[in-house]
PDB file of C-alpha atoms and ligand atoms in Angstrom:
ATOM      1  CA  UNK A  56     -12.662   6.110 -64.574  1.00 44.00           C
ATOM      2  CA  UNK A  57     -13.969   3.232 -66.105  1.00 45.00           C
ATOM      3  CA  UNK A  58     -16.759   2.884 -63.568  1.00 47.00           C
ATOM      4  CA  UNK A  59     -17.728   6.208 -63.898  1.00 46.00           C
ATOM      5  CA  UNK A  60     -18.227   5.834 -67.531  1.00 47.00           C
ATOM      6  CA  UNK A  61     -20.385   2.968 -67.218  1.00 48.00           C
ATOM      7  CA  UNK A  62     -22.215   4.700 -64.496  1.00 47.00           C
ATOM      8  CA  UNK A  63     -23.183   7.424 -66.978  1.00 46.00           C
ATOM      9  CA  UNK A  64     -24.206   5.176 -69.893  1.00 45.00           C
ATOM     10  CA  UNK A  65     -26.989   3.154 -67.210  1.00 47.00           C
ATOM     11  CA  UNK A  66     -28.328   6.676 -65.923  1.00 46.00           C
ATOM     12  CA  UNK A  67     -28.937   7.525 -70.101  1.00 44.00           C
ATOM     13  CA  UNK A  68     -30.162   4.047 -70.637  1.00 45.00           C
ATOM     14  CA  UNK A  69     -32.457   4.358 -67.908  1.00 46.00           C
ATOM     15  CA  UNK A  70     -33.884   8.094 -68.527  1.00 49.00           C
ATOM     16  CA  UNK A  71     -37.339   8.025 -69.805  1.00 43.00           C
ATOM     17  CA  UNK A  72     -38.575  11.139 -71.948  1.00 43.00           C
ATOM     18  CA  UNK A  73     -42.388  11.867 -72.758  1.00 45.00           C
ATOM     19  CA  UNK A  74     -43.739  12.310 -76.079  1.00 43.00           C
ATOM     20  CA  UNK A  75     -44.882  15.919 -77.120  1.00 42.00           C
ATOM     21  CA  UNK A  76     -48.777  15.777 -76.809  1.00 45.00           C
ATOM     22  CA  UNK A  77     -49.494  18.764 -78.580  1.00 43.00           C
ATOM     23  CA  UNK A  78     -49.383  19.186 -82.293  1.00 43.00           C
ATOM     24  CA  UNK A  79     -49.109  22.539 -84.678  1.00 41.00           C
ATOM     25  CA  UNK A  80     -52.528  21.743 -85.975  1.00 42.00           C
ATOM     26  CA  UNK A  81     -53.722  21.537 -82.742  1.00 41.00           C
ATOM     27  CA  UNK A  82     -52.513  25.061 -81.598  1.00 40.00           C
ATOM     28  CA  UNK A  83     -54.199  26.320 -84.438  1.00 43.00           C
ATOM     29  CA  UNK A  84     -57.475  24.731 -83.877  1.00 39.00           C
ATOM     30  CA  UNK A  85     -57.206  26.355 -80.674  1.00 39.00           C
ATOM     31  CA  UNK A  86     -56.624  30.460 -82.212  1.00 40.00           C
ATOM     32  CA  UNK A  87     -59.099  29.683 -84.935  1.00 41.00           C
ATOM     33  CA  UNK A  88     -61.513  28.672 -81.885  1.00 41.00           C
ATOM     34  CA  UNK A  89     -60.977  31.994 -80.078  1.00 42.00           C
ATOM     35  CA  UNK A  90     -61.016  34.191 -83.530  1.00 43.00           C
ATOM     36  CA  UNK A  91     -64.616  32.824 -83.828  1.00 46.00           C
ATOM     37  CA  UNK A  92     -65.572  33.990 -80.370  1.00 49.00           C
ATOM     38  CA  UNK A  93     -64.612  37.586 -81.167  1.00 50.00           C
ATOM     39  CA  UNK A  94     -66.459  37.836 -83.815  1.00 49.00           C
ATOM     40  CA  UNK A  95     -69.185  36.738 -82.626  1.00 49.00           C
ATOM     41  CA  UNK A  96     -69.270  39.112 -79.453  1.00 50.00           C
ATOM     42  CA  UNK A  97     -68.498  42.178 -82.203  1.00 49.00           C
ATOM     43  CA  UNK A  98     -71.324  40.927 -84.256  1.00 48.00           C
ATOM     44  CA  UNK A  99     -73.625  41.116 -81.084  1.00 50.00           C
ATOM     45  CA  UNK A 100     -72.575  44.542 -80.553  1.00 48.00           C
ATOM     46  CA  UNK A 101     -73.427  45.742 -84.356  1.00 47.00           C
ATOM     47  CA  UNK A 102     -77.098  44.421 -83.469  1.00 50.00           C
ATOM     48  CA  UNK A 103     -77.303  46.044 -80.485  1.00 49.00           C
ATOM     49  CA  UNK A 104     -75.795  49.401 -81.992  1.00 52.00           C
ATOM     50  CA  UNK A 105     -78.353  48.486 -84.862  1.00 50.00           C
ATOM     51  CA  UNK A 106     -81.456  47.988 -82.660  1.00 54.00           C
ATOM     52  CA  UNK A 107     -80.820  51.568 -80.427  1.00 59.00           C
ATOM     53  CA  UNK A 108     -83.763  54.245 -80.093  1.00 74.00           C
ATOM     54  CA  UNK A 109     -81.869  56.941 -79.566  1.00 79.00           C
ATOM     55  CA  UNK A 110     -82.410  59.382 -82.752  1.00 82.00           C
ATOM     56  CA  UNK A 111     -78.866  61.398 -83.419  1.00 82.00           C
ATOM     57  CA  UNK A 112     -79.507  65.254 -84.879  1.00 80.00           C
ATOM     58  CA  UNK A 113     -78.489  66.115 -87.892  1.00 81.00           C
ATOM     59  CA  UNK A 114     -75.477  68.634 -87.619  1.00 79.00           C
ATOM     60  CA  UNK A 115     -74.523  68.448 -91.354  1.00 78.00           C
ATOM     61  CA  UNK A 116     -75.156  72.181 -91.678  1.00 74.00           C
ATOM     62  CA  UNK A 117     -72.662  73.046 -88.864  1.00 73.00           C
ATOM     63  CA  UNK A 118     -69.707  71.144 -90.105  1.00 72.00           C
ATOM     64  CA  UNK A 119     -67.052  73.443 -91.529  1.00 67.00           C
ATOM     65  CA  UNK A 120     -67.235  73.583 -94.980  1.00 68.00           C
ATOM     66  CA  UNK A 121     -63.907  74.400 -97.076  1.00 65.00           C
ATOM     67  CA  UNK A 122     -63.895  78.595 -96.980  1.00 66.00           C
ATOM     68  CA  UNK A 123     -65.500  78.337 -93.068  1.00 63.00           C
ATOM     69  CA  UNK A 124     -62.148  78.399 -91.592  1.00 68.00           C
ATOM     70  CA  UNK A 125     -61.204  81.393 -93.681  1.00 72.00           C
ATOM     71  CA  UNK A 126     -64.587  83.293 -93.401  1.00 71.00           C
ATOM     72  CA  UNK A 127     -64.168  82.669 -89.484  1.00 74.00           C
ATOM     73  CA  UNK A 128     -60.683  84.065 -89.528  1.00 77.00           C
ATOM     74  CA  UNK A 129     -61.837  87.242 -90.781  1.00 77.00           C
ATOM     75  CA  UNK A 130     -64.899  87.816 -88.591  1.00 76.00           C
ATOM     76  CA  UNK A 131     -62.436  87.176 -85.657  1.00 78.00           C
ATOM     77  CA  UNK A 132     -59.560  90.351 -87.335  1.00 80.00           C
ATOM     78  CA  UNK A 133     -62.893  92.505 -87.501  1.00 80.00           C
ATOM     79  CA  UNK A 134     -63.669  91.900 -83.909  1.00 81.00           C
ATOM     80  CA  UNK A 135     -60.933  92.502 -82.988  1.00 81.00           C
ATOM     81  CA  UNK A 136     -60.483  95.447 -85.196  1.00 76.00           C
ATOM     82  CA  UNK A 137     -63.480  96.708 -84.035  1.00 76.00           C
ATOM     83  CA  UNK A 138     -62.799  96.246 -80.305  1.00 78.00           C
ATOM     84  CA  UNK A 139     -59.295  98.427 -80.954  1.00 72.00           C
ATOM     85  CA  UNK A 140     -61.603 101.086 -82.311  1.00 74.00           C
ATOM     86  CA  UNK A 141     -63.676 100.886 -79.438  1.00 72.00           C
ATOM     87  CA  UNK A 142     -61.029 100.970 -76.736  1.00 72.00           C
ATOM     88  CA  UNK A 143     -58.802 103.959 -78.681  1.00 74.00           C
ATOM     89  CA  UNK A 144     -61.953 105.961 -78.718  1.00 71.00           C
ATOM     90  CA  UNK A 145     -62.533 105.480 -74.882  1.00 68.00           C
ATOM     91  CA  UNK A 146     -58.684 106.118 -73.910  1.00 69.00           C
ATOM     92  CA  UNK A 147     -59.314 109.127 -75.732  1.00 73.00           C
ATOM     93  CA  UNK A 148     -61.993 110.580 -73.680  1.00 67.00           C
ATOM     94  CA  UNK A 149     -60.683 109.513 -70.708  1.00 66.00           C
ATOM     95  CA  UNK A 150     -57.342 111.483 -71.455  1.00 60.00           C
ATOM     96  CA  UNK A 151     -59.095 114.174 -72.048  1.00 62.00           C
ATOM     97  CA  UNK A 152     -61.118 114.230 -69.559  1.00 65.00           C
ATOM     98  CA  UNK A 153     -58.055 114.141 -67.576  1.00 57.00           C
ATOM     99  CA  UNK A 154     -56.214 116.832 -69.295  1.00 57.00           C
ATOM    100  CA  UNK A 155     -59.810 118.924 -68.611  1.00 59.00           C
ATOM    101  CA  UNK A 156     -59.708 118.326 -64.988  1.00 61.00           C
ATOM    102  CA  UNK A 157     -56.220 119.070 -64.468  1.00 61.00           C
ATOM    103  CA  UNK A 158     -56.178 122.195 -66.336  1.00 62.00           C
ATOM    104  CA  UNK A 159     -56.383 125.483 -64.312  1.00 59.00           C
ATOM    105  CA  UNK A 160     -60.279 126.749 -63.664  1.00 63.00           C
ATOM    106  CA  UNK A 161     -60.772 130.366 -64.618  1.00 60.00           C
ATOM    107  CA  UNK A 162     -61.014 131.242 -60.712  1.00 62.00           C
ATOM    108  CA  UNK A 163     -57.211 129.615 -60.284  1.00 64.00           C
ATOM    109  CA  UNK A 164     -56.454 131.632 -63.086  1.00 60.00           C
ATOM    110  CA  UNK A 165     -57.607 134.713 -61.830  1.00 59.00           C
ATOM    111  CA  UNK A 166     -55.709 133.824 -58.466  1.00 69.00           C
ATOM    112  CA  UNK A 167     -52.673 133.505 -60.611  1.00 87.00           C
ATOM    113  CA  UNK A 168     -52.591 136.739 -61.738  1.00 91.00           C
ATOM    114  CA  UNK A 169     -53.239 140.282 -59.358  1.00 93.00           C
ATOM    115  CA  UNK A 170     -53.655 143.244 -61.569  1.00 94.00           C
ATOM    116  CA  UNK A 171     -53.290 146.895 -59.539  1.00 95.00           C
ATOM    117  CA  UNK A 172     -54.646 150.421 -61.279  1.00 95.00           C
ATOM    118  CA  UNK A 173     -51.565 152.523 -60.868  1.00 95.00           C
ATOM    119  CA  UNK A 174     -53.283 155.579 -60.948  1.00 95.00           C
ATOM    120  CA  UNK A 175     -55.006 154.622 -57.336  1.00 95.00           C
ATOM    121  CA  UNK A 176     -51.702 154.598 -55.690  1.00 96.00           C
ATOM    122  CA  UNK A 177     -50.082 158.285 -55.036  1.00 96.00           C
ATOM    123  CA  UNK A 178     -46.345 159.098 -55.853  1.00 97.00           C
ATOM    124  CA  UNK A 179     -44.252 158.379 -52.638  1.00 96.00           C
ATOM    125  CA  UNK A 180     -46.609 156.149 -51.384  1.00 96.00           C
ATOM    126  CA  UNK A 181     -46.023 152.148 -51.017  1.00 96.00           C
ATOM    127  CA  UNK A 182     -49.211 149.714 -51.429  1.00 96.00           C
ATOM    128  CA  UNK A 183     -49.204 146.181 -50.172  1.00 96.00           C
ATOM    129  CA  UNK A 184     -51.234 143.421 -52.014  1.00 95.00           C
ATOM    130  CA  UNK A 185     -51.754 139.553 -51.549  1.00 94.00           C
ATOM    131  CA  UNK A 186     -50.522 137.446 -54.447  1.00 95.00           C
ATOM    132  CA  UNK A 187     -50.367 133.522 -54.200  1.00 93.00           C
ATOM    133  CA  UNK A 188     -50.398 133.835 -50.560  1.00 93.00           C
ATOM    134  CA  UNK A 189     -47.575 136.373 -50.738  1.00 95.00           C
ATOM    135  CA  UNK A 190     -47.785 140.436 -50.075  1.00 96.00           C
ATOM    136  CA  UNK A 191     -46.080 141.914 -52.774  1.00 97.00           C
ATOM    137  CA  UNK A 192     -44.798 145.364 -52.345  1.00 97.00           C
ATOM    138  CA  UNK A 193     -45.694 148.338 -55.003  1.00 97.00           C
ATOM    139  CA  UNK A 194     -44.078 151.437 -54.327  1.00 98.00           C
ATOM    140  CA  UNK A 195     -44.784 154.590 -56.421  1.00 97.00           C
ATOM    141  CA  UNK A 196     -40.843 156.094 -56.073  1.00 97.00           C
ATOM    142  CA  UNK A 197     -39.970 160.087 -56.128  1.00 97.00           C
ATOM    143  CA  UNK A 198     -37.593 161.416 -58.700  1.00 97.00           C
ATOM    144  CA  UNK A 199     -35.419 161.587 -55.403  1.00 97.00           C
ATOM    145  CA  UNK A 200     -35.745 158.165 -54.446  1.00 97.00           C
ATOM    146  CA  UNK A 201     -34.760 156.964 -57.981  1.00 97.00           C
ATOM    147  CA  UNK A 202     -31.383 159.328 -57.850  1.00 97.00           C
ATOM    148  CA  UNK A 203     -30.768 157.696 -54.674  1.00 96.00           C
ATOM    149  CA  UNK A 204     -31.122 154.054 -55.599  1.00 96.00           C
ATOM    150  CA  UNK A 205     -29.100 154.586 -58.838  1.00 97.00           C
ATOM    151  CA  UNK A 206     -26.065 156.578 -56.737  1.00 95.00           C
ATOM    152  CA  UNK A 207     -25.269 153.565 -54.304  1.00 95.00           C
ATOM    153  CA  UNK A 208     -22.257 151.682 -55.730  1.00 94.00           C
ATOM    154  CA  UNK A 209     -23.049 147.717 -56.092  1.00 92.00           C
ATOM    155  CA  UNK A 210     -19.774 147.413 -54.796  1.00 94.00           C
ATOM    156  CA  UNK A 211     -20.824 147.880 -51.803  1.00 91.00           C
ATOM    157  CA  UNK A 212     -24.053 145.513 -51.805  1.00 97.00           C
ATOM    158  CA  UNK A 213     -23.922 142.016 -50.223  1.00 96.00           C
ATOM    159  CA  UNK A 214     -26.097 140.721 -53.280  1.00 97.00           C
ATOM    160  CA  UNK A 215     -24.528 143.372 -56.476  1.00 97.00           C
ATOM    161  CA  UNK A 216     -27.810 144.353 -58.079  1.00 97.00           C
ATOM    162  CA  UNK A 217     -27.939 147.501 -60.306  1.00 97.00           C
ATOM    163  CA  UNK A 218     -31.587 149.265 -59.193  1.00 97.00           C
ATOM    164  CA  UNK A 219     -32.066 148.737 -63.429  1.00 96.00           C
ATOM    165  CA  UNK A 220     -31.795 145.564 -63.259  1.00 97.00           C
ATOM    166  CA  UNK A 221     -34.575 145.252 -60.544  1.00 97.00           C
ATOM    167  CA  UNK A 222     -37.351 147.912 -62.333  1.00 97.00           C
ATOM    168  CA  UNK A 223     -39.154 148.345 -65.513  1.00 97.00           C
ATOM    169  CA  UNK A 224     -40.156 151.711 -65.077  1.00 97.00           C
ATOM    170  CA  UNK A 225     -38.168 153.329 -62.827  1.00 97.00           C
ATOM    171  CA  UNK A 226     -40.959 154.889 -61.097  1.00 97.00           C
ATOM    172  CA  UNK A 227     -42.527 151.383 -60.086  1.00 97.00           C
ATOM    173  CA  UNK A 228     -40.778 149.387 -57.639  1.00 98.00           C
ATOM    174  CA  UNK A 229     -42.567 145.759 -57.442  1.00 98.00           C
ATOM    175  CA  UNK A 230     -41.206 143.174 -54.953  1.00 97.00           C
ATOM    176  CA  UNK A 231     -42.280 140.186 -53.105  1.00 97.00           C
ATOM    177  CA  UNK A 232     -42.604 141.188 -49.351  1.00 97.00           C
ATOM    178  CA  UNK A 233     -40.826 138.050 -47.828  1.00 98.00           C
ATOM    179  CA  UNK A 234     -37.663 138.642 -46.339  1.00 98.00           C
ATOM    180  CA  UNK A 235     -34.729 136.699 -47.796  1.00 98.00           C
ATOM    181  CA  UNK A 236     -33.351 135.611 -44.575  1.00 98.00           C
ATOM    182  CA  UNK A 237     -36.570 134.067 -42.882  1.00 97.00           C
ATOM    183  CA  UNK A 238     -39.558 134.662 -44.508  1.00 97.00           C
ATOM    184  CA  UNK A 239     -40.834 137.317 -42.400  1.00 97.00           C
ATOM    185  CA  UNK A 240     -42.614 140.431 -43.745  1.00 97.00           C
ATOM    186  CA  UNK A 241     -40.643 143.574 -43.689  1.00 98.00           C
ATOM    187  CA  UNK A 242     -42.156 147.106 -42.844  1.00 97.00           C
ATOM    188  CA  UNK A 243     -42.199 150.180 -45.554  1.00 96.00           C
ATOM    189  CA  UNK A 244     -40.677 152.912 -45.291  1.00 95.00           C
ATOM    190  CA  UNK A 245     -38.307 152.123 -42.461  1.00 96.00           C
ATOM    191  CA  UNK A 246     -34.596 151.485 -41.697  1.00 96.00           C
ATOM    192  CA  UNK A 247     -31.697 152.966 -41.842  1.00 96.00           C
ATOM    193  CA  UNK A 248     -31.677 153.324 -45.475  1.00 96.00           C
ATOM    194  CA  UNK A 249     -35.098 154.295 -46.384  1.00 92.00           C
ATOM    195  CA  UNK A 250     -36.532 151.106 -47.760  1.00 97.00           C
ATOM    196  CA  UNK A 251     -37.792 148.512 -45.830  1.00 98.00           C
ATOM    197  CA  UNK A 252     -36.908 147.174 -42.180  1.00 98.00           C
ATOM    198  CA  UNK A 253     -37.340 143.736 -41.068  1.00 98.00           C
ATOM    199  CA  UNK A 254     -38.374 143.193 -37.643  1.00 97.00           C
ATOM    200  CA  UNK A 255     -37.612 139.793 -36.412  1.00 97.00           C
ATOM    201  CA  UNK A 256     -33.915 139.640 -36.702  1.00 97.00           C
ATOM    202  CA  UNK A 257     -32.904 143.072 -37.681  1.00 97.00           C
ATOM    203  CA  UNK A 258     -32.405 143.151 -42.092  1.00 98.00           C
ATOM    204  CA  UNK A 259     -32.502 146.740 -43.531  1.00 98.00           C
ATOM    205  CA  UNK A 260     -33.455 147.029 -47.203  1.00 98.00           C
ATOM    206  CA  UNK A 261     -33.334 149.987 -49.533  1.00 97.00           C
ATOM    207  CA  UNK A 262     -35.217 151.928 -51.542  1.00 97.00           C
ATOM    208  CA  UNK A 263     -34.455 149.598 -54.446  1.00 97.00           C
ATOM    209  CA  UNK A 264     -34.783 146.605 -52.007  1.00 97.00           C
ATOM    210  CA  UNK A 265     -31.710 145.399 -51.567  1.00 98.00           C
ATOM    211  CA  UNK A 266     -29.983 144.197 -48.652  1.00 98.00           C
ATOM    212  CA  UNK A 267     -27.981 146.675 -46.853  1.00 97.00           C
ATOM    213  CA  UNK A 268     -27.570 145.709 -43.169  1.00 97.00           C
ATOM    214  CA  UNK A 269     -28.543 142.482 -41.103  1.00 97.00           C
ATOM    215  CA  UNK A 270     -28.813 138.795 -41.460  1.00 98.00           C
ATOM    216  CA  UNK A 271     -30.690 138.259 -44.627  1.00 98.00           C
ATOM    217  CA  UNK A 272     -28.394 137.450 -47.314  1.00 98.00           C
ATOM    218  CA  UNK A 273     -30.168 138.638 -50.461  1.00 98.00           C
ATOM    219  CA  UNK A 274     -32.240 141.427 -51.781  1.00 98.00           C
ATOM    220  CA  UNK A 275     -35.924 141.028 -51.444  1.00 98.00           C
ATOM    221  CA  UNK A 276     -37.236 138.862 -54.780  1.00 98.00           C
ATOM    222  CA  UNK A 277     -39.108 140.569 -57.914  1.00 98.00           C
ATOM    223  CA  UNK A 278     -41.700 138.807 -59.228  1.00 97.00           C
ATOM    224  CA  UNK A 279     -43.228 138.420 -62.971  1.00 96.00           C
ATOM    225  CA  UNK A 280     -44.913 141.583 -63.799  1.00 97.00           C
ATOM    226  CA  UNK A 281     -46.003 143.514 -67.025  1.00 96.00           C
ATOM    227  CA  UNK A 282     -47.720 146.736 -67.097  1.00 96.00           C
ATOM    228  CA  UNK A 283     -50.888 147.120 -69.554  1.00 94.00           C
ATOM    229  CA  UNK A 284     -51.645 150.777 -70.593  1.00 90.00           C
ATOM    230  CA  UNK A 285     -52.401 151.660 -66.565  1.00 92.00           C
ATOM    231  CA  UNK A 286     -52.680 148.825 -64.906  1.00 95.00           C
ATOM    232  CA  UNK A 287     -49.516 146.795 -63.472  1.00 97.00           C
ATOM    233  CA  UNK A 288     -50.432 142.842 -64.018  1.00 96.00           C
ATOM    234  CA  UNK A 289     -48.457 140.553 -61.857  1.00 96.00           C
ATOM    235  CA  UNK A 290     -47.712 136.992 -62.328  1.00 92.00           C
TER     236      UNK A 290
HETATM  237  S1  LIG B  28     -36.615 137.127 -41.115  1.00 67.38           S
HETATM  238 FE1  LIG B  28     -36.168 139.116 -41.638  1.00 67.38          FE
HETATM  239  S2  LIG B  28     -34.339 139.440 -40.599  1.00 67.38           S
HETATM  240 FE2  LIG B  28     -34.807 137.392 -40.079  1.00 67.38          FE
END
């Protein structure tokens, strides 16, 4: 142990150390050597700056002045103001222009409506006329043929219907020619029960139109009608 001690001491004794060169004045010799060579290059670059040809504009009169930003604000709420105005007004015409265009012409009108003179068509007689691509049937009935359709007893009828309910004047029967169980057109004064007679499957109709025999299951359809003084308007 004692050895080792003594070993220690001699490696202490024998350690040389060197002396610290540099001094705090001497670092700051140093930064006040570099702080001098910045200026210098910033003071080249203000001559340079100083010595330029280019000439700048003068844009004094566009900078903003205090009220600008407000005076700009409300230019921009009247444009776009204005361009609301603008746009409304076109919707509008193009709406209705629209509307115009998909309102009925006066010749679709026209085709919407069939008016018949009564006076052209005889007493006992039936008259057949096109109406939105459908025949409607006009018959002019007989006092007879009115006591007939008013005796039958609904009762009996596959679709109850009292003849009243299917006339405005007695006297004029106005139906749709289409029969109710296929859409085929039925023939006047024909049948069993002196109405109308389908052909293509065998449907006999009244002489109020309903269905009395055969497949179809209702009575033949009455369409919108008026009369006006002597003329019978339909549709
Ligand atoms: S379509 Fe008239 S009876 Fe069939």
């Amino acid at each position: 142990m004692a050895s080792l001690a003594r070993t220690f001491a001699s490696s202490l004794a024998n350690r040389s150390y060197r002396a610290v060169p540099a001094s705090a004045s001497a670092f700051k010799f140093a930064s006040v050597g570099f702080s001098n060579n910045d200026d210098q290059k910033q003071s080249n670059a203000g001559q340079m700056r100083h010595h330029s040809t280019t000439s700048v504009p003068d844009f004094s009169k566009y900078k903003k002045t205090k009220n600008s930003g407000e005076a700009s604000r409300n230019f921009a709420y009247m444009m776009i103001g204005s361009t609301g105005l603008v746009s409304a007004a076109g919707a509008q015409a193009t709406v209705s222009d629209f509307l115009a265009n998909m309102s009925a012409s006066a010749d679709v009108l026209a085709l919407a409506k069939a008016e018949v003179e009564l006076a052209s068509i005889p007493e006992g007689k039936n008259v057949t006329i096109k109406w939105r691509g459908k025949p409607v049937f006009i018959r002019h009935r007989t006092e007879a043929e009115i006591a007939e359709a008013n005796q039958v007893s609904i009762n009996e009828l596959r679709d109850p219907q009292q003849d009243a309910e299917r006339v405005k004047d007695p006297k004029w029967l106005v139906m749709l020619g289409v029969c109710t169980h296929l859409g085929c057109v039925p023939i006047g004064e024909a049948g069993d029960f002196g109405g109308w007679y389908c052909p293509c499957h065998g449907s006999h109709y009244d002489i109020s139109g309903r269905i009395r025999k055969g497949p179809a299951p209702l009575n033949l359809e009455i369409p919108e009608y008026n009369f006006q003084e002597d003329k019978l308007i339909i549709g």
